[in-house]
N, C-alpha and C. Protein backbone atom coordinates (compact mmCIF):
# COMPACT_ATOMS: atom_id res chain seq x y z
N LEU A 1 15.33 -30.92 9.98
CA LEU A 1 14.31 -30.34 10.84
C LEU A 1 14.71 -28.93 11.27
N ALA A 2 16.01 -28.73 11.51
CA ALA A 2 16.48 -27.40 11.91
C ALA A 2 16.29 -26.41 10.77
N ALA A 3 16.54 -26.86 9.55
CA ALA A 3 16.36 -25.98 8.40
C ALA A 3 14.89 -25.61 8.24
N LEU A 4 14.01 -26.57 8.50
CA LEU A 4 12.58 -26.31 8.42
C LEU A 4 12.17 -25.29 9.47
N GLN A 5 12.68 -25.44 10.70
CA GLN A 5 12.36 -24.49 11.75
C GLN A 5 12.87 -23.10 11.41
N THR A 6 14.05 -23.02 10.82
CA THR A 6 14.60 -21.73 10.40
C THR A 6 13.71 -21.08 9.34
N GLN A 7 13.28 -21.89 8.37
CA GLN A 7 12.40 -21.35 7.32
C GLN A 7 11.07 -20.89 7.92
N ILE A 8 10.52 -21.68 8.84
CA ILE A 8 9.25 -21.30 9.47
C ILE A 8 9.41 -19.99 10.22
N ASN A 9 10.50 -19.85 10.97
CA ASN A 9 10.73 -18.61 11.71
C ASN A 9 10.90 -17.42 10.78
N ASN A 10 11.57 -17.62 9.64
CA ASN A 10 11.71 -16.54 8.65
C ASN A 10 10.35 -16.14 8.09
N GLU A 11 9.53 -17.12 7.79
CA GLU A 11 8.19 -16.83 7.26
C GLU A 11 7.33 -16.11 8.29
N ILE A 12 7.45 -16.52 9.56
CA ILE A 12 6.70 -15.84 10.62
C ILE A 12 7.14 -14.38 10.70
N GLY A 13 8.44 -14.14 10.66
CA GLY A 13 8.95 -12.76 10.70
C GLY A 13 8.47 -11.93 9.53
N GLN A 14 8.48 -12.53 8.32
CA GLN A 14 8.02 -11.81 7.14
C GLN A 14 6.53 -11.51 7.23
N SER A 15 5.76 -12.46 7.72
CA SER A 15 4.31 -12.25 7.85
C SER A 15 4.02 -11.15 8.87
N GLN A 16 4.74 -11.16 9.99
CA GLN A 16 4.54 -10.11 10.99
C GLN A 16 4.92 -8.75 10.43
N GLN A 17 6.00 -8.69 9.67
CA GLN A 17 6.43 -7.42 9.07
C GLN A 17 5.38 -6.93 8.07
N GLN A 18 4.85 -7.86 7.27
CA GLN A 18 3.82 -7.48 6.30
C GLN A 18 2.57 -6.95 7.00
N ILE A 19 2.18 -7.58 8.10
CA ILE A 19 1.01 -7.13 8.85
C ILE A 19 1.25 -5.73 9.41
N GLU A 20 2.42 -5.49 9.95
CA GLU A 20 2.73 -4.16 10.50
C GLU A 20 2.72 -3.10 9.40
N GLN A 21 3.25 -3.43 8.22
CA GLN A 21 3.23 -2.48 7.11
C GLN A 21 1.80 -2.18 6.67
N LEU A 22 0.96 -3.20 6.63
CA LEU A 22 -0.44 -2.99 6.25
C LEU A 22 -1.18 -2.16 7.29
N LYS A 23 -0.89 -2.39 8.57
CA LYS A 23 -1.52 -1.58 9.63
C LYS A 23 -1.11 -0.11 9.46
N ALA A 24 0.16 0.12 9.19
CA ALA A 24 0.64 1.50 9.00
C ALA A 24 -0.01 2.13 7.77
N SER A 25 -0.14 1.36 6.71
CA SER A 25 -0.77 1.86 5.49
C SER A 25 -2.24 2.21 5.73
N ILE A 26 -2.93 1.36 6.47
CA ILE A 26 -4.34 1.62 6.78
C ILE A 26 -4.48 2.89 7.60
N THR A 27 -3.64 3.04 8.62
CA THR A 27 -3.69 4.23 9.47
C THR A 27 -3.40 5.49 8.66
N GLN A 28 -2.40 5.41 7.79
CA GLN A 28 -2.05 6.57 6.96
C GLN A 28 -3.19 6.94 6.02
N LYS A 29 -3.78 5.95 5.39
CA LYS A 29 -4.87 6.22 4.45
C LYS A 29 -6.10 6.76 5.16
N GLN A 30 -6.36 6.28 6.38
CA GLN A 30 -7.49 6.81 7.15
C GLN A 30 -7.27 8.29 7.47
N ALA A 31 -6.04 8.63 7.85
CA ALA A 31 -5.74 10.03 8.17
C ALA A 31 -5.84 10.90 6.92
N GLN A 32 -5.32 10.41 5.80
CA GLN A 32 -5.38 11.18 4.55
C GLN A 32 -6.83 11.36 4.09
N SER A 33 -7.63 10.31 4.24
CA SER A 33 -9.04 10.39 3.84
C SER A 33 -9.78 11.41 4.71
N ALA A 34 -9.54 11.37 6.02
CA ALA A 34 -10.20 12.33 6.92
C ALA A 34 -9.79 13.76 6.58
N ALA A 35 -8.50 13.95 6.28
CA ALA A 35 -8.02 15.29 5.92
C ALA A 35 -8.66 15.77 4.61
N ALA A 36 -8.75 14.87 3.64
CA ALA A 36 -9.35 15.25 2.35
C ALA A 36 -10.83 15.62 2.53
N LEU A 37 -11.54 14.86 3.35
CA LEU A 37 -12.96 15.18 3.59
C LEU A 37 -13.12 16.50 4.32
N SER A 38 -12.24 16.76 5.26
CA SER A 38 -12.28 18.02 6.00
C SER A 38 -12.02 19.21 5.06
N GLN A 39 -11.03 19.05 4.20
CA GLN A 39 -10.73 20.12 3.24
C GLN A 39 -11.90 20.31 2.27
N ALA A 40 -12.50 19.21 1.83
CA ALA A 40 -13.64 19.30 0.90
C ALA A 40 -14.79 20.07 1.54
N GLU A 41 -15.06 19.82 2.80
CA GLU A 41 -16.13 20.55 3.49
C GLU A 41 -15.82 22.05 3.55
N TRP A 42 -14.56 22.40 3.84
CA TRP A 42 -14.18 23.81 3.89
C TRP A 42 -14.38 24.46 2.52
N TYR A 43 -13.93 23.80 1.46
CA TYR A 43 -14.10 24.35 0.11
C TYR A 43 -15.58 24.51 -0.24
N GLU A 44 -16.40 23.56 0.17
CA GLU A 44 -17.83 23.66 -0.12
C GLU A 44 -18.47 24.84 0.61
N GLN A 45 -18.06 25.06 1.86
CA GLN A 45 -18.59 26.21 2.61
C GLN A 45 -18.16 27.53 1.96
N GLN A 46 -16.91 27.60 1.58
CA GLN A 46 -16.42 28.83 0.94
C GLN A 46 -17.07 29.03 -0.43
N ALA A 47 -17.29 27.96 -1.14
CA ALA A 47 -17.94 28.06 -2.45
C ALA A 47 -19.36 28.61 -2.29
N ALA A 48 -20.06 28.15 -1.27
CA ALA A 48 -21.43 28.64 -1.04
C ALA A 48 -21.43 30.14 -0.75
N THR A 49 -20.46 30.59 0.03
CA THR A 49 -20.34 32.03 0.35
C THR A 49 -20.10 32.83 -0.92
N HIS A 50 -19.16 32.38 -1.74
CA HIS A 50 -18.84 33.13 -2.97
C HIS A 50 -19.97 33.05 -3.99
N TRP A 51 -20.74 31.97 -3.98
CA TRP A 51 -21.89 31.88 -4.88
C TRP A 51 -22.92 32.94 -4.52
N GLN A 52 -23.12 33.16 -3.23
CA GLN A 52 -24.07 34.19 -2.80
C GLN A 52 -23.60 35.58 -3.23
N LEU A 53 -22.30 35.80 -3.25
CA LEU A 53 -21.77 37.11 -3.61
C LEU A 53 -21.66 37.32 -5.12
N SER A 54 -21.68 36.26 -5.88
CA SER A 54 -21.47 36.41 -7.33
C SER A 54 -22.76 36.84 -8.02
N ARG A 55 -22.62 37.21 -9.30
CA ARG A 55 -23.78 37.59 -10.11
C ARG A 55 -24.42 36.38 -10.78
N LYS A 56 -23.77 35.21 -10.65
CA LYS A 56 -24.29 33.94 -11.15
C LYS A 56 -24.45 33.91 -12.67
N THR A 57 -23.65 34.68 -13.35
CA THR A 57 -23.74 34.72 -14.81
C THR A 57 -22.47 34.24 -15.49
N GLY A 58 -21.53 33.77 -14.76
CA GLY A 58 -20.28 33.31 -15.35
C GLY A 58 -19.12 34.15 -14.86
N PRO A 59 -17.94 33.92 -15.42
CA PRO A 59 -16.74 34.59 -14.93
C PRO A 59 -16.68 36.09 -15.26
N THR A 60 -17.45 36.52 -16.23
CA THR A 60 -17.45 37.97 -16.57
C THR A 60 -18.88 38.44 -16.75
N TRP A 61 -19.04 39.72 -16.64
CA TRP A 61 -20.32 40.35 -16.93
C TRP A 61 -20.04 41.71 -17.55
N THR A 62 -20.98 42.19 -18.36
CA THR A 62 -20.75 43.45 -19.09
C THR A 62 -21.74 44.51 -18.62
N GLU A 63 -21.29 45.73 -18.81
CA GLU A 63 -22.10 46.89 -18.43
C GLU A 63 -21.94 47.92 -19.55
N GLU A 64 -23.01 48.53 -19.89
CA GLU A 64 -22.95 49.58 -20.90
C GLU A 64 -23.19 50.92 -20.22
N ARG A 65 -22.32 51.88 -20.53
CA ARG A 65 -22.44 53.22 -19.95
C ARG A 65 -22.43 54.24 -21.09
N LYS A 66 -23.11 55.31 -20.81
CA LYS A 66 -23.06 56.43 -21.77
C LYS A 66 -21.96 57.37 -21.30
N ALA A 67 -21.11 57.69 -22.18
CA ALA A 67 -20.01 58.59 -21.83
C ALA A 67 -20.03 59.76 -22.80
N LYS A 68 -19.71 60.95 -22.28
CA LYS A 68 -19.66 62.15 -23.13
C LYS A 68 -18.19 62.45 -23.42
N GLY A 69 -17.94 62.69 -24.64
CA GLY A 69 -16.59 63.05 -25.03
C GLY A 69 -16.35 64.53 -24.85
N LYS A 70 -15.18 65.02 -25.24
CA LYS A 70 -14.83 66.43 -25.10
C LYS A 70 -15.71 67.32 -25.98
N SER A 71 -16.18 66.77 -27.05
CA SER A 71 -17.00 67.57 -27.94
C SER A 71 -18.45 67.64 -27.49
N GLY A 72 -18.78 66.86 -26.44
CA GLY A 72 -20.13 66.91 -25.90
C GLY A 72 -21.03 65.85 -26.46
N THR A 73 -20.54 65.07 -27.41
CA THR A 73 -21.37 63.99 -27.93
C THR A 73 -21.30 62.80 -26.99
N SER A 74 -22.36 62.09 -26.88
CA SER A 74 -22.35 60.92 -26.01
C SER A 74 -22.25 59.67 -26.86
N LYS A 75 -21.57 58.73 -26.32
CA LYS A 75 -21.49 57.44 -26.99
C LYS A 75 -21.59 56.33 -25.93
N THR A 76 -21.99 55.17 -26.36
CA THR A 76 -22.15 54.05 -25.44
C THR A 76 -20.84 53.27 -25.37
N VAL A 77 -20.42 53.01 -24.14
CA VAL A 77 -19.18 52.26 -23.91
C VAL A 77 -19.56 50.96 -23.18
N THR A 78 -19.04 49.85 -23.70
CA THR A 78 -19.28 48.56 -23.04
C THR A 78 -18.07 48.24 -22.16
N ILE A 79 -18.37 47.96 -20.91
CA ILE A 79 -17.31 47.63 -19.94
C ILE A 79 -17.52 46.18 -19.51
N THR A 80 -16.45 45.39 -19.57
CA THR A 80 -16.50 44.00 -19.13
C THR A 80 -15.87 43.90 -17.75
N HIS A 81 -16.62 43.32 -16.83
CA HIS A 81 -16.14 43.14 -15.46
C HIS A 81 -15.87 41.65 -15.21
N VAL A 82 -14.88 41.41 -14.38
CA VAL A 82 -14.59 40.04 -13.97
C VAL A 82 -15.33 39.77 -12.67
N ASP A 83 -16.05 38.66 -12.65
CA ASP A 83 -16.77 38.26 -11.44
C ASP A 83 -15.87 37.32 -10.64
N HIS A 84 -15.06 37.88 -9.77
CA HIS A 84 -14.10 37.10 -8.99
C HIS A 84 -14.80 36.10 -8.08
N ASP A 85 -15.94 36.47 -7.56
CA ASP A 85 -16.66 35.55 -6.69
C ASP A 85 -17.13 34.32 -7.46
N TRP A 86 -17.57 34.51 -8.70
CA TRP A 86 -17.99 33.36 -9.51
C TRP A 86 -16.80 32.48 -9.81
N ILE A 87 -15.65 33.05 -10.12
CA ILE A 87 -14.43 32.28 -10.42
C ILE A 87 -14.00 31.48 -9.19
N ILE A 88 -14.03 32.11 -8.03
CA ILE A 88 -13.66 31.41 -6.79
C ILE A 88 -14.67 30.29 -6.50
N TRP A 89 -15.96 30.59 -6.69
CA TRP A 89 -16.99 29.56 -6.48
C TRP A 89 -16.73 28.36 -7.39
N ASP A 90 -16.45 28.60 -8.66
CA ASP A 90 -16.21 27.53 -9.63
C ASP A 90 -14.98 26.71 -9.23
N THR A 91 -13.89 27.38 -8.89
CA THR A 91 -12.65 26.71 -8.51
C THR A 91 -12.84 25.87 -7.25
N TYR A 92 -13.47 26.45 -6.23
CA TYR A 92 -13.66 25.74 -4.97
C TYR A 92 -14.61 24.55 -5.12
N THR A 93 -15.62 24.68 -5.96
CA THR A 93 -16.54 23.58 -6.19
C THR A 93 -15.81 22.40 -6.83
N LYS A 94 -15.01 22.70 -7.83
CA LYS A 94 -14.24 21.64 -8.49
C LYS A 94 -13.23 21.01 -7.53
N GLN A 95 -12.59 21.82 -6.70
CA GLN A 95 -11.61 21.31 -5.73
C GLN A 95 -12.30 20.39 -4.72
N ALA A 96 -13.49 20.77 -4.26
CA ALA A 96 -14.22 19.95 -3.29
C ALA A 96 -14.58 18.58 -3.90
N VAL A 97 -15.01 18.57 -5.14
CA VAL A 97 -15.34 17.31 -5.82
C VAL A 97 -14.08 16.43 -5.93
N SER A 98 -12.98 17.04 -6.31
CA SER A 98 -11.72 16.31 -6.43
C SER A 98 -11.29 15.70 -5.09
N LEU A 99 -11.41 16.46 -4.02
CA LEU A 99 -11.03 15.97 -2.70
C LEU A 99 -11.94 14.83 -2.24
N ARG A 100 -13.22 14.92 -2.55
CA ARG A 100 -14.14 13.83 -2.18
C ARG A 100 -13.81 12.56 -2.96
N GLU A 101 -13.44 12.69 -4.23
CA GLU A 101 -13.04 11.52 -5.02
C GLU A 101 -11.76 10.91 -4.45
N GLN A 102 -10.81 11.76 -4.07
CA GLN A 102 -9.57 11.30 -3.47
C GLN A 102 -9.86 10.52 -2.18
N ALA A 103 -10.74 11.03 -1.35
CA ALA A 103 -11.11 10.35 -0.10
C ALA A 103 -11.76 9.00 -0.39
N ALA A 104 -12.62 8.95 -1.41
CA ALA A 104 -13.27 7.69 -1.77
C ALA A 104 -12.25 6.66 -2.24
N ASN A 105 -11.27 7.10 -3.03
CA ASN A 105 -10.22 6.19 -3.49
C ASN A 105 -9.38 5.69 -2.31
N LEU A 106 -9.11 6.55 -1.36
CA LEU A 106 -8.36 6.13 -0.18
C LEU A 106 -9.15 5.10 0.63
N LEU A 107 -10.46 5.29 0.71
CA LEU A 107 -11.30 4.32 1.42
C LEU A 107 -11.29 2.96 0.72
N LYS A 108 -11.25 2.96 -0.60
CA LYS A 108 -11.13 1.70 -1.34
C LYS A 108 -9.79 1.03 -1.03
N GLY A 109 -8.73 1.84 -0.94
CA GLY A 109 -7.41 1.31 -0.59
C GLY A 109 -7.39 0.73 0.81
N ILE A 110 -8.13 1.36 1.73
CA ILE A 110 -8.22 0.84 3.10
C ILE A 110 -8.89 -0.53 3.09
N THR A 111 -9.94 -0.67 2.29
CA THR A 111 -10.65 -1.95 2.20
C THR A 111 -9.71 -3.03 1.67
N THR A 112 -8.95 -2.70 0.64
CA THR A 112 -7.99 -3.66 0.07
C THR A 112 -6.92 -4.03 1.10
N ASP A 113 -6.37 -3.03 1.78
CA ASP A 113 -5.33 -3.29 2.78
C ASP A 113 -5.87 -4.11 3.94
N THR A 114 -7.11 -3.87 4.33
CA THR A 114 -7.72 -4.64 5.42
C THR A 114 -7.87 -6.11 5.01
N THR A 115 -8.30 -6.34 3.78
CA THR A 115 -8.41 -7.71 3.27
C THR A 115 -7.04 -8.38 3.25
N ASN A 116 -6.03 -7.66 2.77
CA ASN A 116 -4.67 -8.20 2.73
C ASN A 116 -4.14 -8.47 4.14
N GLN A 117 -4.48 -7.60 5.08
CA GLN A 117 -4.05 -7.79 6.47
C GLN A 117 -4.70 -9.05 7.05
N ASN A 118 -5.97 -9.26 6.79
CA ASN A 118 -6.66 -10.45 7.28
C ASN A 118 -6.04 -11.72 6.69
N THR A 119 -5.71 -11.67 5.40
CA THR A 119 -5.07 -12.81 4.75
C THR A 119 -3.69 -13.07 5.36
N ALA A 120 -2.92 -12.01 5.56
CA ALA A 120 -1.58 -12.17 6.16
C ALA A 120 -1.69 -12.69 7.59
N SER A 121 -2.71 -12.28 8.32
CA SER A 121 -2.91 -12.78 9.69
C SER A 121 -3.22 -14.27 9.68
N ASP A 122 -4.05 -14.70 8.71
CA ASP A 122 -4.36 -16.13 8.58
C ASP A 122 -3.10 -16.93 8.24
N ILE A 123 -2.29 -16.39 7.34
CA ILE A 123 -1.04 -17.06 6.97
C ILE A 123 -0.10 -17.12 8.18
N LEU A 124 -0.03 -16.03 8.94
CA LEU A 124 0.81 -16.01 10.14
C LEU A 124 0.36 -17.09 11.13
N LYS A 125 -0.94 -17.23 11.32
CA LYS A 125 -1.44 -18.27 12.23
C LYS A 125 -1.02 -19.66 11.76
N GLN A 126 -1.09 -19.88 10.45
CA GLN A 126 -0.69 -21.18 9.91
C GLN A 126 0.80 -21.43 10.14
N TRP A 127 1.63 -20.41 9.95
CA TRP A 127 3.07 -20.57 10.19
C TRP A 127 3.33 -20.81 11.67
N GLN A 128 2.59 -20.13 12.54
CA GLN A 128 2.76 -20.35 13.97
C GLN A 128 2.35 -21.77 14.36
N GLU A 129 1.29 -22.28 13.75
CA GLU A 129 0.88 -23.66 14.00
C GLU A 129 1.94 -24.64 13.50
N ALA A 130 2.51 -24.36 12.34
CA ALA A 130 3.59 -25.21 11.81
C ALA A 130 4.80 -25.17 12.73
N SER A 131 5.09 -24.01 13.28
CA SER A 131 6.20 -23.89 14.22
C SER A 131 5.94 -24.71 15.47
N ALA A 132 4.72 -24.68 15.96
CA ALA A 132 4.38 -25.46 17.16
C ALA A 132 4.52 -26.95 16.88
N VAL A 133 4.10 -27.39 15.70
CA VAL A 133 4.23 -28.80 15.33
C VAL A 133 5.70 -29.18 15.24
N ALA A 134 6.51 -28.33 14.61
CA ALA A 134 7.95 -28.60 14.48
C ALA A 134 8.61 -28.65 15.86
N ASP A 135 8.25 -27.73 16.74
CA ASP A 135 8.79 -27.74 18.10
C ASP A 135 8.39 -29.00 18.84
N GLN A 136 7.14 -29.42 18.68
CA GLN A 136 6.67 -30.63 19.33
C GLN A 136 7.40 -31.85 18.78
N THR A 137 7.69 -31.85 17.49
CA THR A 137 8.42 -32.95 16.87
C THR A 137 9.82 -33.05 17.43
N VAL A 138 10.47 -31.92 17.61
CA VAL A 138 11.82 -31.91 18.18
C VAL A 138 11.79 -32.45 19.61
N LEU A 139 10.78 -32.07 20.39
CA LEU A 139 10.70 -32.50 21.78
C LEU A 139 10.37 -33.99 21.90
N SER A 140 9.57 -34.52 20.98
CA SER A 140 9.13 -35.90 21.10
C SER A 140 10.05 -36.87 20.37
N LYS A 141 10.99 -36.40 19.57
CA LYS A 141 11.88 -37.27 18.80
C LYS A 141 12.91 -37.88 19.75
N PRO A 142 13.04 -39.25 19.78
CA PRO A 142 14.06 -39.87 20.62
C PRO A 142 15.44 -39.57 20.08
N LYS A 143 16.40 -39.53 20.98
CA LYS A 143 17.77 -39.24 20.57
C LYS A 143 18.30 -40.43 19.81
N SER A 144 18.86 -40.20 18.68
CA SER A 144 19.37 -41.25 17.82
C SER A 144 20.72 -41.74 18.34
N THR A 145 20.90 -43.09 18.34
CA THR A 145 22.16 -43.67 18.77
C THR A 145 22.90 -44.29 17.61
N THR A 146 22.37 -44.15 16.41
CA THR A 146 23.04 -44.72 15.25
C THR A 146 24.16 -43.81 14.81
N LYS A 147 25.18 -44.48 14.24
CA LYS A 147 26.32 -43.72 13.72
C LYS A 147 26.03 -43.35 12.28
N SER A 148 26.48 -42.22 11.91
CA SER A 148 26.35 -41.89 10.51
C SER A 148 27.55 -42.49 9.78
N VAL A 149 27.32 -43.05 8.63
CA VAL A 149 28.36 -43.71 7.86
C VAL A 149 28.75 -42.81 6.72
N ASN A 150 30.01 -42.56 6.61
CA ASN A 150 30.53 -41.75 5.52
C ASN A 150 30.72 -42.66 4.33
N PRO A 151 30.01 -42.46 3.22
CA PRO A 151 30.13 -43.35 2.07
C PRO A 151 31.51 -43.27 1.42
N ASN A 152 32.24 -42.22 1.68
CA ASN A 152 33.57 -42.09 1.07
C ASN A 152 34.65 -42.81 1.87
N ASN A 153 34.35 -43.26 3.06
CA ASN A 153 35.31 -43.97 3.88
C ASN A 153 35.35 -45.41 3.41
N ARG A 154 36.49 -45.85 2.92
CA ARG A 154 36.58 -47.17 2.31
C ARG A 154 37.33 -48.15 3.22
N SER A 155 37.39 -47.88 4.49
CA SER A 155 38.07 -48.80 5.40
C SER A 155 37.20 -50.01 5.65
N ASN A 156 37.81 -51.06 6.17
CA ASN A 156 37.08 -52.30 6.43
C ASN A 156 36.03 -52.11 7.53
N ASN A 157 36.17 -51.12 8.38
CA ASN A 157 35.23 -50.94 9.48
C ASN A 157 33.86 -50.47 8.99
N SER A 158 33.79 -49.85 7.83
CA SER A 158 32.52 -49.35 7.35
C SER A 158 31.80 -50.33 6.45
N LYS A 159 32.37 -51.53 6.27
CA LYS A 159 31.76 -52.52 5.39
C LYS A 159 30.74 -53.35 6.16
N PRO A 160 29.78 -53.89 5.45
CA PRO A 160 28.88 -54.83 6.09
C PRO A 160 29.67 -56.06 6.58
N ALA A 161 29.12 -56.79 7.52
CA ALA A 161 29.82 -57.93 8.13
C ALA A 161 30.22 -58.96 7.10
N SER A 162 29.44 -59.18 6.07
CA SER A 162 29.77 -60.20 5.06
C SER A 162 30.98 -59.82 4.23
N LEU A 163 31.31 -58.53 4.17
CA LEU A 163 32.44 -58.10 3.35
C LEU A 163 33.64 -57.65 4.17
N LYS A 164 33.61 -57.81 5.49
CA LYS A 164 34.66 -57.24 6.33
C LYS A 164 36.03 -57.86 6.08
N ASN A 165 36.09 -59.14 5.83
CA ASN A 165 37.39 -59.80 5.67
C ASN A 165 37.90 -59.76 4.24
N LYS A 166 37.14 -59.26 3.33
CA LYS A 166 37.57 -59.19 1.94
C LYS A 166 38.29 -57.88 1.71
N PRO A 167 39.36 -57.87 0.93
CA PRO A 167 40.10 -56.64 0.66
C PRO A 167 39.30 -55.71 -0.25
N ASN A 168 39.71 -54.45 -0.23
CA ASN A 168 39.08 -53.48 -1.14
C ASN A 168 39.39 -53.90 -2.55
N PRO A 169 38.46 -53.64 -3.47
CA PRO A 169 38.75 -54.02 -4.87
C PRO A 169 39.90 -53.18 -5.39
N PRO A 170 40.71 -53.78 -6.27
CA PRO A 170 41.83 -53.02 -6.82
C PRO A 170 41.32 -51.95 -7.78
N TYR A 171 42.03 -50.86 -7.81
CA TYR A 171 41.71 -49.80 -8.74
C TYR A 171 42.57 -49.97 -9.96
N ILE A 172 41.98 -49.94 -11.10
CA ILE A 172 42.73 -50.08 -12.33
C ILE A 172 42.73 -48.73 -13.00
N VAL A 173 43.93 -48.25 -13.26
CA VAL A 173 44.06 -46.98 -13.93
C VAL A 173 44.41 -47.24 -15.37
N THR A 174 43.58 -46.77 -16.25
CA THR A 174 43.84 -46.94 -17.67
C THR A 174 44.05 -45.58 -18.28
N GLY A 175 44.68 -45.55 -19.34
CA GLY A 175 44.87 -44.28 -20.02
C GLY A 175 46.19 -44.27 -20.75
N LYS A 176 46.52 -43.21 -21.39
CA LYS A 176 47.71 -43.14 -22.22
C LYS A 176 48.87 -42.62 -21.44
């Protein structure tokens, strides 16, 4: 019974530790999810600003200019410009989507951890009920007055009454 109580107490401790770890994991994931959503909103706002400033034609745009050389002849020169606002808009938009996906995955993890926490709480209640039953058994068990008999003790005192006056059987040693 003592070994059973020890095992029950160990299981209760493990269940409580598991519940605390799950609570910490849930809290951490909630904070990470909130941070990811906050960052995603910032990136979306910045992306909107840069979209307004961009030419909306992609990362580069071209311009043709007429230039006169030293000889006085004019020729057309194509100049390629980088649209930094479009590049920033594209990068920030992709980053915002990534952060929102990360937050959604964290929320799924919170749901899983909450389910596991509920299961661990149910298991803890069962172990606590088992502990209460074991404690009640110890309290209600009458004190035993019987002697324990050592089976290896071969004296006449440990024999049943019918065999008390008979000698121990002889041991025969055989061998070479």
